[in-house]
Amino acid sequence: KAGVTQTPRYLIKTRGQQVTLSCSPISGHRSVSWYQQTPGQGLQFLFEYFSETQRNKGNFPGRFSGRQFSNSRSEMNVSTLELGDSALYLCASSLTKVQPLHFGNGTRLTVT
Amino acid sequence: AQSVSQHNHHVILSEAASLELGCNYSYGGTVNLFWYVQYPGQHLQLLLKYFSGDPLVKGIKGFEAEFIKSKFSFNLRKPSVQWSDTAEYFCAVMGVDQGGKLIFGQGTELSVKP
């Protein structure tokens, strides 16, 4: 079975721009979560989707948004990028609500 | 407040030494507990999990963890580490009603010297 796939692997954007990251979960997994990883703040939860509905949201500003499609693939969007948004963004999927999460390799976003 | 605290930021051991990484959590409710490992250049991988039952859980690569409910702890252990265990280790909790939302500790970097 293929793992969680995130594209692109690397992104360089300029302050003020917006960016969309993509995640394909493991086949059959319906829950997709997003996390931000930085050296200073560690791993922080952004949001979680299940069957196209956002079920949980972390403590991030509204510039961070996401969605999930009917095939369970998910996208995350960040608008009006700030330097502090530079991070590794991780996507994870799970089979059901409280099953262990399987993580992708992440998208490394650099904001200049 | 919901939080996870890992006792050590960086641990350095020689091969064959025993390992114990501390993890304490604060959460107002029933939780599931996890340890994840991130090898250099690789994605986060599940090491072991605790949902219910026997508080001593065994994971991959000889790792085990013990859940002590009264101490809100979930410490990771391995009797004899190898150079290949060099990685960053993350303790995490998930409320049973909070699907997909893991609260991570800050991570412990383990360096094993050959």
Coordinates of C-alpha atoms in Angstrom, one line a residue:
Chain A
K1 CA 0.0 0.0 0.0
A2 CA 1.3 3.4 -0.8
G3 CA 1.9 5.7 2.1
V4 CA 0.7 9.3 2.6
T5 CA 1.8 11.4 -0.3
Q6 CA 2.4 15.1 -0.1
T7 CA 3.2 17.5 -2.9
P8 CA 5.2 19.5 -3.5
R9 CA 8.2 18.5 -1.3
Y10 CA 9.6 22.0 -1.3
L11 CA 8.2 25.4 -1.9
I12 CA 9.7 28.9 -1.8
K13 CA 7.2 31.8 -1.6
T14 CA 7.4 35.5 -1.0
R15 CA 5.7 37.3 1.9
G16 CA 2.1 38.2 1.0
Q17 CA 1.6 35.4 -1.4
Q18 CA -0.6 32.4 -0.9
V19 CA 0.2 28.7 -1.2
T20 CA -1.7 25.4 -1.6
L21 CA -0.3 22.1 -0.4
S22 CA -1.7 18.8 -1.3
C23 CA -2.1 15.5 0.5
S24 CA -3.2 12.1 -0.7
P25 CA -4.0 9.7 2.2
I26 CA -3.4 6.0 2.3
S27 CA -6.1 4.2 0.3
G28 CA -9.2 3.7 2.4
H29 CA -8.3 6.2 5.0
R30 CA -11.0 8.8 5.5
S31 CA -9.4 11.0 8.2
V32 CA -6.8 13.5 7.2
S33 CA -5.0 15.8 9.6
W34 CA -2.5 18.6 9.0
Y35 CA 0.4 19.6 11.3
Q36 CA 3.0 22.4 11.3
Q37 CA 6.5 21.5 12.5
T38 CA 9.0 24.2 13.4
P39 CA 12.2 24.1 15.5
G40 CA 10.7 26.6 18.0
Q41 CA 7.1 25.4 18.4
G42 CA 7.5 21.7 17.5
L43 CA 4.6 19.8 16.1
Q44 CA 1.3 21.7 16.2
F45 CA -2.1 20.6 15.0
L46 CA -3.7 22.6 12.3
F47 CA -7.0 20.8 11.5
E48 CA -8.6 17.5 10.7
Y49 CA -11.1 16.4 8.1
F50 CA -13.3 13.4 7.9
S51 CA -15.6 12.7 5.0
E52 CA -15.1 16.2 3.7
T53 CA -16.1 17.8 7.0
Q54 CA -13.7 19.7 9.3
R55 CA -14.1 18.0 12.7
N56 CA -11.3 19.7 14.6
K57 CA -9.3 22.9 14.4
G58 CA -6.1 24.0 16.1
N59 CA -5.2 27.4 17.3
F60 CA -4.0 29.0 14.0
P61 CA -5.3 32.2 12.4
G62 CA -7.9 32.1 9.7
R63 CA -5.2 32.5 7.0
F64 CA -4.8 28.8 7.4
S65 CA -7.6 26.8 5.8
G66 CA -8.2 23.4 4.3
R67 CA -10.6 21.2 2.6
Q68 CA -11.1 17.5 1.8
F69 CA -12.5 16.1 -1.4
S70 CA -14.8 13.1 -1.9
N71 CA -11.8 10.8 -2.6
S72 CA -10.4 11.8 0.8
R73 CA -7.5 13.8 -0.8
S74 CA -6.9 17.1 1.1
E75 CA -5.5 20.5 0.4
M76 CA -4.2 23.1 2.8
N77 CA -4.1 26.8 1.9
V78 CA -2.2 29.6 3.5
S79 CA -3.0 33.1 2.4
T80 CA -1.0 36.3 2.9
L81 CA 2.1 34.4 3.9
E82 CA 4.3 35.7 6.7
L83 CA 7.9 34.9 7.4
G84 CA 6.8 32.9 10.4
D85 CA 4.9 30.5 8.3
S86 CA 8.2 28.9 7.1
A87 CA 7.9 25.4 8.4
L88 CA 7.5 21.7 7.5
Y89 CA 3.8 21.0 6.9
L90 CA 2.9 17.4 7.6
C91 CA -0.2 15.6 6.5
A92 CA -1.4 12.4 8.3
S93 CA -4.2 10.0 7.6
S94 CA -6.0 7.4 9.6
L95 CA -8.6 4.7 9.0
T96 CA -11.0 5.8 11.6
K97 CA -11.5 8.5 14.2
V98 CA -8.9 7.4 16.8
Q99 CA -6.7 5.0 15.0
P100 CA -3.0 5.9 14.8
L101 CA -2.0 8.5 12.3
H102 CA 0.3 7.7 9.4
F103 CA 2.4 10.7 8.4
G104 CA 3.7 11.8 5.0
N105 CA 7.2 13.2 4.3
G106 CA 5.9 16.7 4.5
T107 CA 6.1 19.9 2.4
R108 CA 9.0 22.2 3.3
L109 CA 7.7 25.8 2.9
T110 CA 10.1 28.7 3.0
V111 CA 8.7 32.2 3.0
T112 CA 11.2 35.0 2.0
Chain B
A1 CA -4.5 23.1 29.5
Q2 CA -3.7 20.1 27.3
S3 CA 0.0 19.6 27.0
V4 CA 2.7 16.9 26.8
S5 CA 6.1 17.3 28.4
Q6 CA 9.2 15.3 27.5
H7 CA 11.8 15.4 30.1
N8 CA 14.9 15.4 28.0
H9 CA 15.8 17.5 25.0
H10 CA 18.9 15.6 23.9
V11 CA 20.1 12.3 25.2
I12 CA 23.5 10.8 24.2
L13 CA 24.2 7.1 24.9
S14 CA 26.7 4.5 23.9
E15 CA 25.6 1.4 22.1
A16 CA 24.2 -1.3 24.4
A17 CA 23.2 1.2 27.0
S18 CA 19.6 1.2 28.3
L19 CA 17.2 3.9 27.4
E20 CA 14.4 5.6 29.2
L21 CA 12.7 8.7 27.8
G22 CA 10.2 10.4 30.1
C23 CA 6.8 11.7 29.0
N24 CA 4.1 13.4 31.1
Y25 CA 0.9 14.8 29.9
S26 CA -1.9 17.0 31.1
Y27 CA -5.4 16.3 29.7
G28 CA -8.8 16.6 31.2
G29 CA -10.2 13.3 29.9
T30 CA -9.5 9.8 28.6
V31 CA -6.6 9.7 26.2
N32 CA -4.8 7.4 23.8
L33 CA -1.1 7.6 24.0
F34 CA 1.6 7.3 21.3
W35 CA 5.3 7.4 20.7
Y36 CA 6.5 8.4 17.3
V37 CA 10.0 8.3 15.9
Q38 CA 11.6 10.4 13.2
Y39 CA 14.8 9.0 11.8
P40 CA 17.1 11.5 10.0
G41 CA 15.5 12.5 6.6
Q42 CA 12.5 10.3 7.1
H43 CA 8.8 10.8 8.0
L44 CA 7.3 10.3 11.4
Q45 CA 6.7 6.6 12.2
L46 CA 4.6 5.1 14.9
L47 CA 6.7 3.3 17.5
L48 CA 3.9 2.1 19.8
K49 CA 0.5 3.0 21.1
Y50 CA -1.7 2.6 24.2
F51 CA -5.4 2.6 23.9
S52 CA -6.5 0.4 26.9
G53 CA -5.8 -2.8 28.7
D54 CA -2.3 -3.8 29.8
P55 CA -0.4 -0.6 30.6
L56 CA 2.9 -2.1 29.4
V57 CA 2.9 -1.9 25.6
K58 CA 5.4 -3.3 23.2
G59 CA 6.3 -1.6 20.0
I60 CA 8.6 -2.1 17.0
K61 CA 12.4 -2.6 17.2
G62 CA 12.4 -3.7 20.9
F63 CA 10.8 -0.6 22.3
E64 CA 8.2 -0.6 25.1
A65 CA 6.4 1.9 27.1
E66 CA 4.5 1.9 30.4
F67 CA 1.4 3.9 31.1
I68 CA 1.1 5.0 34.7
K69 CA -2.3 6.6 35.0
S70 CA -1.8 8.0 38.5
K71 CA 1.4 9.8 37.3
F72 CA 0.0 10.9 33.9
S73 CA 3.2 9.3 32.5
F74 CA 4.0 7.2 29.4
N75 CA 7.7 6.6 29.5
L76 CA 9.6 4.9 26.6
R77 CA 12.2 2.2 27.3
K78 CA 14.6 0.0 25.5
P79 CA 17.0 -2.3 27.3
S80 CA 19.9 -2.0 24.8
V81 CA 20.1 0.8 22.2
Q82 CA 21.8 0.5 18.8
W83 CA 23.4 3.1 16.6
S84 CA 20.5 2.8 14.3
D85 CA 18.2 4.1 17.1
T86 CA 19.6 7.6 16.6
A87 CA 16.5 9.7 15.9
E88 CA 14.1 12.1 17.4
Y89 CA 11.4 10.7 19.6
F90 CA 8.0 12.3 20.1
C91 CA 5.4 11.5 22.8
A92 CA 1.8 12.3 21.9
V93 CA -1.7 12.1 23.3
M94 CA -5.0 12.1 21.6
G95 CA -8.3 12.6 23.4
V96 CA -10.6 9.7 22.7
D97 CA -13.2 12.2 21.4
Q98 CA -10.6 14.2 19.4
G99 CA -10.0 12.2 16.3
G100 CA -6.9 13.2 14.3
K101 CA -5.8 15.8 16.9
L102 CA -2.5 14.7 18.4
I103 CA -0.8 16.9 21.0
F104 CA 2.9 16.3 20.7
G105 CA 5.7 16.8 23.2
Q106 CA 8.7 18.9 22.1
G107 CA 10.7 15.8 21.2
T108 CA 13.8 14.1 22.5
E109 CA 16.8 13.8 20.2
L110 CA 18.6 10.6 20.8
S111 CA 22.2 10.2 19.7
V112 CA 23.8 6.7 20.0
K113 CA 27.5 6.5 19.8
P114 CA 28.9 3.3 18.2

